XYZ file of C-alpha atoms in Angstrom:
381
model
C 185.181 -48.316 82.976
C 182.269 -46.497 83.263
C 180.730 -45.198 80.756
C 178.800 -41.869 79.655
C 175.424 -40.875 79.985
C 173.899 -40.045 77.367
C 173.141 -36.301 78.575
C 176.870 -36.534 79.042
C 177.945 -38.194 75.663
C 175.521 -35.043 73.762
C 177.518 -32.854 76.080
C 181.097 -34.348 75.080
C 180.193 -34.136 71.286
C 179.346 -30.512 71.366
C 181.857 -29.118 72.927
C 183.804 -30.518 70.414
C 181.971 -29.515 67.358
C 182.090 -25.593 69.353
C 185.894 -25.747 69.413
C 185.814 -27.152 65.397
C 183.557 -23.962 64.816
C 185.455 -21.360 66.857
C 188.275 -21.739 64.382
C 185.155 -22.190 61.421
C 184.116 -18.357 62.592
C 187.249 -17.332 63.071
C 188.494 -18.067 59.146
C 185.412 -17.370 57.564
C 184.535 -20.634 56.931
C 180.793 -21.608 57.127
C 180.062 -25.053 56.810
C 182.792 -27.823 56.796
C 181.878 -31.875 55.620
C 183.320 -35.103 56.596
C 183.230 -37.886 54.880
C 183.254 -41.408 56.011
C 182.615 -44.235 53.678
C 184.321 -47.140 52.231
C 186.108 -45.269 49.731
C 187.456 -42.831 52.479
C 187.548 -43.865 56.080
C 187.147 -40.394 58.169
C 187.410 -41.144 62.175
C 186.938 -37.220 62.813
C 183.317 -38.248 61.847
C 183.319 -40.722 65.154
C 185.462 -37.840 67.328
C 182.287 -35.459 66.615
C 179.700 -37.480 66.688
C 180.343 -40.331 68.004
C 178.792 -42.009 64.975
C 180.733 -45.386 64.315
C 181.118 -45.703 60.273
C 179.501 -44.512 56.735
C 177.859 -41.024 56.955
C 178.418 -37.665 56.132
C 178.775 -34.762 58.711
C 178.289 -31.072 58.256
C 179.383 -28.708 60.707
C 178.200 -25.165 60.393
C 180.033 -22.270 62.185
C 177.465 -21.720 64.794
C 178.278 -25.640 65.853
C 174.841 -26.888 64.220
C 175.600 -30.373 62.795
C 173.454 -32.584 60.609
C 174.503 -35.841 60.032
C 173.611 -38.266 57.310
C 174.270 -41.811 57.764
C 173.990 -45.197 55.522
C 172.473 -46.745 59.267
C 169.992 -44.779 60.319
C 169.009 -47.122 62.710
C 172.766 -47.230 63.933
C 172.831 -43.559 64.487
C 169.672 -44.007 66.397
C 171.522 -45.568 68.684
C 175.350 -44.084 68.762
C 174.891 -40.823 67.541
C 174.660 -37.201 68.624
C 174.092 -34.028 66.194
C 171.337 -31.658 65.845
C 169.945 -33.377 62.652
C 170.350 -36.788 61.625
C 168.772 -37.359 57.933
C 168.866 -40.893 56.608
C 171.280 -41.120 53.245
C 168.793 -43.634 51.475
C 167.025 -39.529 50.781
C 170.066 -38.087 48.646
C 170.461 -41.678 46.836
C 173.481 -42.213 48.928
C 175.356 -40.088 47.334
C 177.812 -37.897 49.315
C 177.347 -34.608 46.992
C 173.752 -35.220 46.797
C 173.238 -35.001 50.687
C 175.546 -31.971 50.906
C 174.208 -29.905 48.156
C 170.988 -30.701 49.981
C 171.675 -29.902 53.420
C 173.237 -26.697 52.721
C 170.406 -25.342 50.583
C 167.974 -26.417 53.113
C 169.842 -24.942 56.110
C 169.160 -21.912 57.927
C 172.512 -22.089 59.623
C 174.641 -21.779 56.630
C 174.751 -18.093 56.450
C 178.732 -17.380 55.423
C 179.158 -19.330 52.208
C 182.067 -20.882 52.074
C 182.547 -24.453 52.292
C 185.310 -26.867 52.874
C 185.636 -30.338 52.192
C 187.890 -33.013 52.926
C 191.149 -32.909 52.977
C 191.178 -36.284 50.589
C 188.931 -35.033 48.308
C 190.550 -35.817 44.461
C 190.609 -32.770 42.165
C 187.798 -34.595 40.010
C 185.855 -34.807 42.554
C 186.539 -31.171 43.389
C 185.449 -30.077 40.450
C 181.978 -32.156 41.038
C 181.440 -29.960 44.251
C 181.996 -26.670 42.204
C 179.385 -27.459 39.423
C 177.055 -28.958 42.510
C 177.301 -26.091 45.199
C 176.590 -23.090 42.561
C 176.962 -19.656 44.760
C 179.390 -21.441 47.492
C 182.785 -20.472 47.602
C 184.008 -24.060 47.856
C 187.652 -24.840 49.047
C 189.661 -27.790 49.663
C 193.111 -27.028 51.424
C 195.830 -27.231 53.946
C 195.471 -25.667 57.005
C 192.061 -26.421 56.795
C 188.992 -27.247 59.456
C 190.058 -30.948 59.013
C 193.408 -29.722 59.962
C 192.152 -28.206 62.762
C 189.916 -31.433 64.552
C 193.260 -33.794 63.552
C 195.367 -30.908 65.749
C 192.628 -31.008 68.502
C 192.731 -34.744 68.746
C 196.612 -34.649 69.417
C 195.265 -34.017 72.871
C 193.510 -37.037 74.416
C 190.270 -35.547 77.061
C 189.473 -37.162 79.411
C 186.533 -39.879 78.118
C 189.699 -40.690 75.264
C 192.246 -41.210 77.816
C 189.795 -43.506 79.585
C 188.631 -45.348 76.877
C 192.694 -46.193 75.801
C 193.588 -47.001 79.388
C 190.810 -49.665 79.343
C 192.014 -50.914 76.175
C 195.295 -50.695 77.689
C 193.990 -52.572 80.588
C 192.569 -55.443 79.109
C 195.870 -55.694 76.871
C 197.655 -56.126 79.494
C 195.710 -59.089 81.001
C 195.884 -60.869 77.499
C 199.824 -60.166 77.702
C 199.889 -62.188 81.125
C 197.268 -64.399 79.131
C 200.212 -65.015 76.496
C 202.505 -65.738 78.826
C 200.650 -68.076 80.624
C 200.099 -70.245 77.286
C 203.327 -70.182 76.547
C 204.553 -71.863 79.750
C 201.933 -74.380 79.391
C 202.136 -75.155 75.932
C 198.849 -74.131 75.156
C 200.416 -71.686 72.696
C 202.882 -73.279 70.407
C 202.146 -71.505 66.806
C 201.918 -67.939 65.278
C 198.263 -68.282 64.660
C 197.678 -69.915 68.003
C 198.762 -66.779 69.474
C 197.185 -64.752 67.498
C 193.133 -66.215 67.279
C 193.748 -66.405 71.252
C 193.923 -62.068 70.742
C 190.985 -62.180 68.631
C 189.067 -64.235 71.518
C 190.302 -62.742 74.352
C 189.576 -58.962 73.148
C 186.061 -60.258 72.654
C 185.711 -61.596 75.640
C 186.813 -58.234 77.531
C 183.863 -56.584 75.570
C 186.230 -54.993 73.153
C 185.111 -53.395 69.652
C 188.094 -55.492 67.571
C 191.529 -55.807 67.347
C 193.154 -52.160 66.922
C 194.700 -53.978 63.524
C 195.456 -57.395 62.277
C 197.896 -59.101 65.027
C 201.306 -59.626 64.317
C 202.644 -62.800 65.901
C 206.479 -63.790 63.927
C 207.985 -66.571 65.525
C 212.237 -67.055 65.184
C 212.408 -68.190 61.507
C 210.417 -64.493 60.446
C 210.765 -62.021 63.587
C 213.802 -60.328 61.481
C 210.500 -58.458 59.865
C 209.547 -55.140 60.810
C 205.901 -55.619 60.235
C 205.845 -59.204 59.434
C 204.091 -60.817 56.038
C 201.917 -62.926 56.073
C 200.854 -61.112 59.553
C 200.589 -64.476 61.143
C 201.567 -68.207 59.583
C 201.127 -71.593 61.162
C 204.948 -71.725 61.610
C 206.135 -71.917 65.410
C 206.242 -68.979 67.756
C 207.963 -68.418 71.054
C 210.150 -71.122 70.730
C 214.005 -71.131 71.133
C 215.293 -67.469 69.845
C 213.530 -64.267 69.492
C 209.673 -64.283 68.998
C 207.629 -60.446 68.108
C 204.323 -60.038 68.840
C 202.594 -56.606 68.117
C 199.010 -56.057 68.770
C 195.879 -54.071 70.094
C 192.372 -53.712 71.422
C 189.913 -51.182 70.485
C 187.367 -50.231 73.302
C 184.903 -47.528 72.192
C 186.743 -46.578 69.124
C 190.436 -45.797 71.009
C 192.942 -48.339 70.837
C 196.300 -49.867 72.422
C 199.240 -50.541 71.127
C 202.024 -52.970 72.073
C 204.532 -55.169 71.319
C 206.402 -57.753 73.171
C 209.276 -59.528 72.680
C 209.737 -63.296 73.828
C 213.617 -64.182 74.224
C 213.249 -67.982 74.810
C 215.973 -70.264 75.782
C 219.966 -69.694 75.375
C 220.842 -67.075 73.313
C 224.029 -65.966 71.575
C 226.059 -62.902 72.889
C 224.943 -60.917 69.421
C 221.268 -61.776 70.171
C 221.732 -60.877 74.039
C 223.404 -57.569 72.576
C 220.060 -56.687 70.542
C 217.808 -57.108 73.607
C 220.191 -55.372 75.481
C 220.089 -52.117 72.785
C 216.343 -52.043 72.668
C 215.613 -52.178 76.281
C 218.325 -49.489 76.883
C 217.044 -46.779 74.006
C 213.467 -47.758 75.579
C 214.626 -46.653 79.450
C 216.367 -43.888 77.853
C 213.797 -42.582 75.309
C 211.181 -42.730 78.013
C 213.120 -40.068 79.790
C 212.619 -37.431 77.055
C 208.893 -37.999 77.321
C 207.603 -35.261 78.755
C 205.873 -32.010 78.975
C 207.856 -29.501 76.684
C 210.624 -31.799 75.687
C 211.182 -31.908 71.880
C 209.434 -35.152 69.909
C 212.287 -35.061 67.650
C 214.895 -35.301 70.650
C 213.484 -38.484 71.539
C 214.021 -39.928 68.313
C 217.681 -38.311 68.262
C 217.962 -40.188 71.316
C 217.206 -43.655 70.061
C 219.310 -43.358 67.243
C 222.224 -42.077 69.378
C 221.785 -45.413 71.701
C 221.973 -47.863 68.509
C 224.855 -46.176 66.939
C 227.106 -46.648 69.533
C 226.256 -50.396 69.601
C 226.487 -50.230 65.935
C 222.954 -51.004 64.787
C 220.547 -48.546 63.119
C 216.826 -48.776 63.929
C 215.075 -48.974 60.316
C 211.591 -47.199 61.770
C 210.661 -44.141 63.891
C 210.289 -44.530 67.691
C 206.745 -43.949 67.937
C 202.943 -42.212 67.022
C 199.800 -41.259 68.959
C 197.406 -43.479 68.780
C 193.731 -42.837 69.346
C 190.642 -43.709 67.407
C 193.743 -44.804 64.689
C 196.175 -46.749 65.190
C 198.886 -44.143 63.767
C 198.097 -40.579 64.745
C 199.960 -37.193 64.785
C 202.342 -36.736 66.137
C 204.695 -39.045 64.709
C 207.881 -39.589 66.979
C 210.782 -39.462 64.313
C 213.775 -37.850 62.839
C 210.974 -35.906 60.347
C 209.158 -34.437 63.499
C 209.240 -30.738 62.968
C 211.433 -29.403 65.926
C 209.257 -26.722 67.373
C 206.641 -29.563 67.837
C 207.250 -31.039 71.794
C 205.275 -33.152 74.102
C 201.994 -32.087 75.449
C 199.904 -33.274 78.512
C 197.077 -35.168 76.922
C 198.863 -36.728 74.364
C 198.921 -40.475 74.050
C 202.200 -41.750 71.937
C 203.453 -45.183 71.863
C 207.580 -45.698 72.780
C 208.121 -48.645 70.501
C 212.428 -49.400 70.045
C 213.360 -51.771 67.638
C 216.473 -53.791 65.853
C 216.097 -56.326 63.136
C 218.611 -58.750 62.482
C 218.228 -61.488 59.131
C 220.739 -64.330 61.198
C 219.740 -62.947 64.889
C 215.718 -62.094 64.512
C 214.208 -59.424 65.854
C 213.555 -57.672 68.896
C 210.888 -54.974 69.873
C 209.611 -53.223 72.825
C 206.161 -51.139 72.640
C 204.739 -49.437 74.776
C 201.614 -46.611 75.387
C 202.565 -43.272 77.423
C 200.482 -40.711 78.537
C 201.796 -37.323 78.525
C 200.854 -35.658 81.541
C 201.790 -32.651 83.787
C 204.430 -33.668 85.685
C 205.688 -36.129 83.419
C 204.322 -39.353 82.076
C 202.355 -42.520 82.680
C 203.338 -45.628 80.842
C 199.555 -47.026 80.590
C 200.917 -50.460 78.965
C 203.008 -53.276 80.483
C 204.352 -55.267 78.071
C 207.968 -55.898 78.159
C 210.700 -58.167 76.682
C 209.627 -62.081 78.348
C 212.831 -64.098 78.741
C 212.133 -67.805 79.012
């Protein structure tokens, strides 16, 4: 893909942090921090910065930003704000650099401050004593609320980043496949360090999480444990793999199944189920059409083959792997499919005699309906 300039990149970042500070001016709310450290991971600090890990972002309602990162030499080179001021200054503490910043700043004119939405109440209570004169809130419906709503809805640098990722998934699927038919893949972790290799290769960041790879003996797992063993994989029965690639923060996410060899007519019926609620789910994604109905839909398939998937049907996935919206029975049911969103379709049955059987792939909500931007599928061998 091709990538930004970096005129465009400052460009990207601040219309971002103008939208985040439209609803700051609009609440009263005058500066807002972010938080991203060990302790906490925060990946709005990446969506408005562009910043990759460990720093501490204030917005201010005018959409000034001053950033404080561990790396200074890293934000040098990856990051975009007004200010950057190195962390090593406030003793890398988090409170330290805030109370700091906001004295110093000529932008902070409407005293109120909120923090992060993860903040504990003892740390709270830190702020309070710190930022004397600040009217300092931590809350729902809050600014942090706000960026995770705005990030529902992939632009257009997001969507191009995931259908890269998406991209190079794809060629390791065919990758997979290829190693399987000529042995070169025989074990859980074979399959697995050839993900780690291959995503590298491409010129991805990392592996959107650690790979799943459950051969026969362990694919009756929804999320397998250990994620991957030396135990055999893709061998006679049902084999799960479920993995992604990250490429510039924004990763895929998919999961194929490998039916391999003769299987019984209660196996062939669980393949059968999951493809079918996956051709019929993917019909209810689209513009306007009610999350939850989707999920009502999967469960409506399985019940009248007698099985009950154990997990929802799907998330967004972005700079996370698991985003909002969530595409379950919980979804709220005024909350429907949007152009711009990216959600995963991801049908499942789990069987402790039969194994298990999954189907996963990313869609891209779009006007006039949707755009599967993944290929994996259920590989019969």
């Amino acid at each position: 893909m091709k990538m930004p300039t970096a005129d465009e990149c400052k460009k990207m970042y601040a219309e971002r942090r103008a939208r985040v500070a439209r609803f700051m001016k609009q609440n009263g709310i005058g500066a807002a921090v972010f938080i991203d450290s060990e302790e906490k991971r925060e990946s709005a600090v990446r969506y408005l910065s562009g910043h990759i890990s460990d720093a501490v972002l204030i917005v201010f309602d005018d959409a000034y930003s001053v950033l404080v990162p561990w790396d200074e030499i890293m934000a040098k080179r990856y990051a975009y704000a007004d200010k950057v001021v190195p962390y090593t200054k406030y003793k890398n503490t988090a409170i330290d650099a805030v109370k700091a910043v906001l004295r110093e700043s000529d932008h902070f004119k409407t005293k109120k401050v909120e923090l992060p939405t993860t903040t504990t109440y003892p740390e709270f209570l830190k702020y309070i004593d710190a930022l004397e004169g600040c009217d300092v809130h931590c809350r729902e419906n809050s600014v942090h609320n706000c960026v995770t709503e705005l990030r529902m809805i992939k632009d257009a640098y997001e969507i191009a980043c995931t259908k890269e990722a998406a991209r190079i998934g794809d060629l390791i699927i065919d990758t997979v496949e290829e190693g399987i038919k000529s042995k070169k893949i025989a074990t859980e972790t074979d399959v697995a360090l050839l993900i780690e290799k291959e995503c590298r290769t491409h010129g991805c960041e990392r592996t959107g999480f650690d790979t799943l790879a459950a051969g026969p003996d362990r694919s009756w797992g929804i999320h397998c444990f250990p994620n991957y063993t030396a135990g055999k994989w893709a061998n006679a029965g049902l084999s799960i793999l479920d993995f992604g690639v990250v490429v510039n923060g924004y990763t895929s996410d998919t999961t194929v199944t490998i039916a391999r060899g003769k299987l019984s007519a209660a196996q062939e019926k669980l393949v059968d189920l999951v493809q079918k609620a996956y051709d019929e789910c993917l019909k209810l994604y689209k513009q306007g059409l009610s999350i939850r109905d989707a999920a009502i839909k999967a469960d409506e398939v399985f019940a009248a083959g007698k099985r009950k998937m154990p997990h929802g049907l799907g998330h967004a996935i972005g700079l996370e792997i698991h985003e909002p919206p969530r595409v379950n029975l919980k979804a709220s049911e005024t909350l429907v499919f949007k152009p711009g969103m990216i959600v995963t379709l991801e049908p499942g049955l789990y069987d402790e005699e039969l194994g298990g059987c999954r189907l996963e792939n990313d869609v891209l909500i779009t006007e006039s309906g949707n755009e599967v931007i993944t290929h994996s599928k259920i590989i019969k061998l």
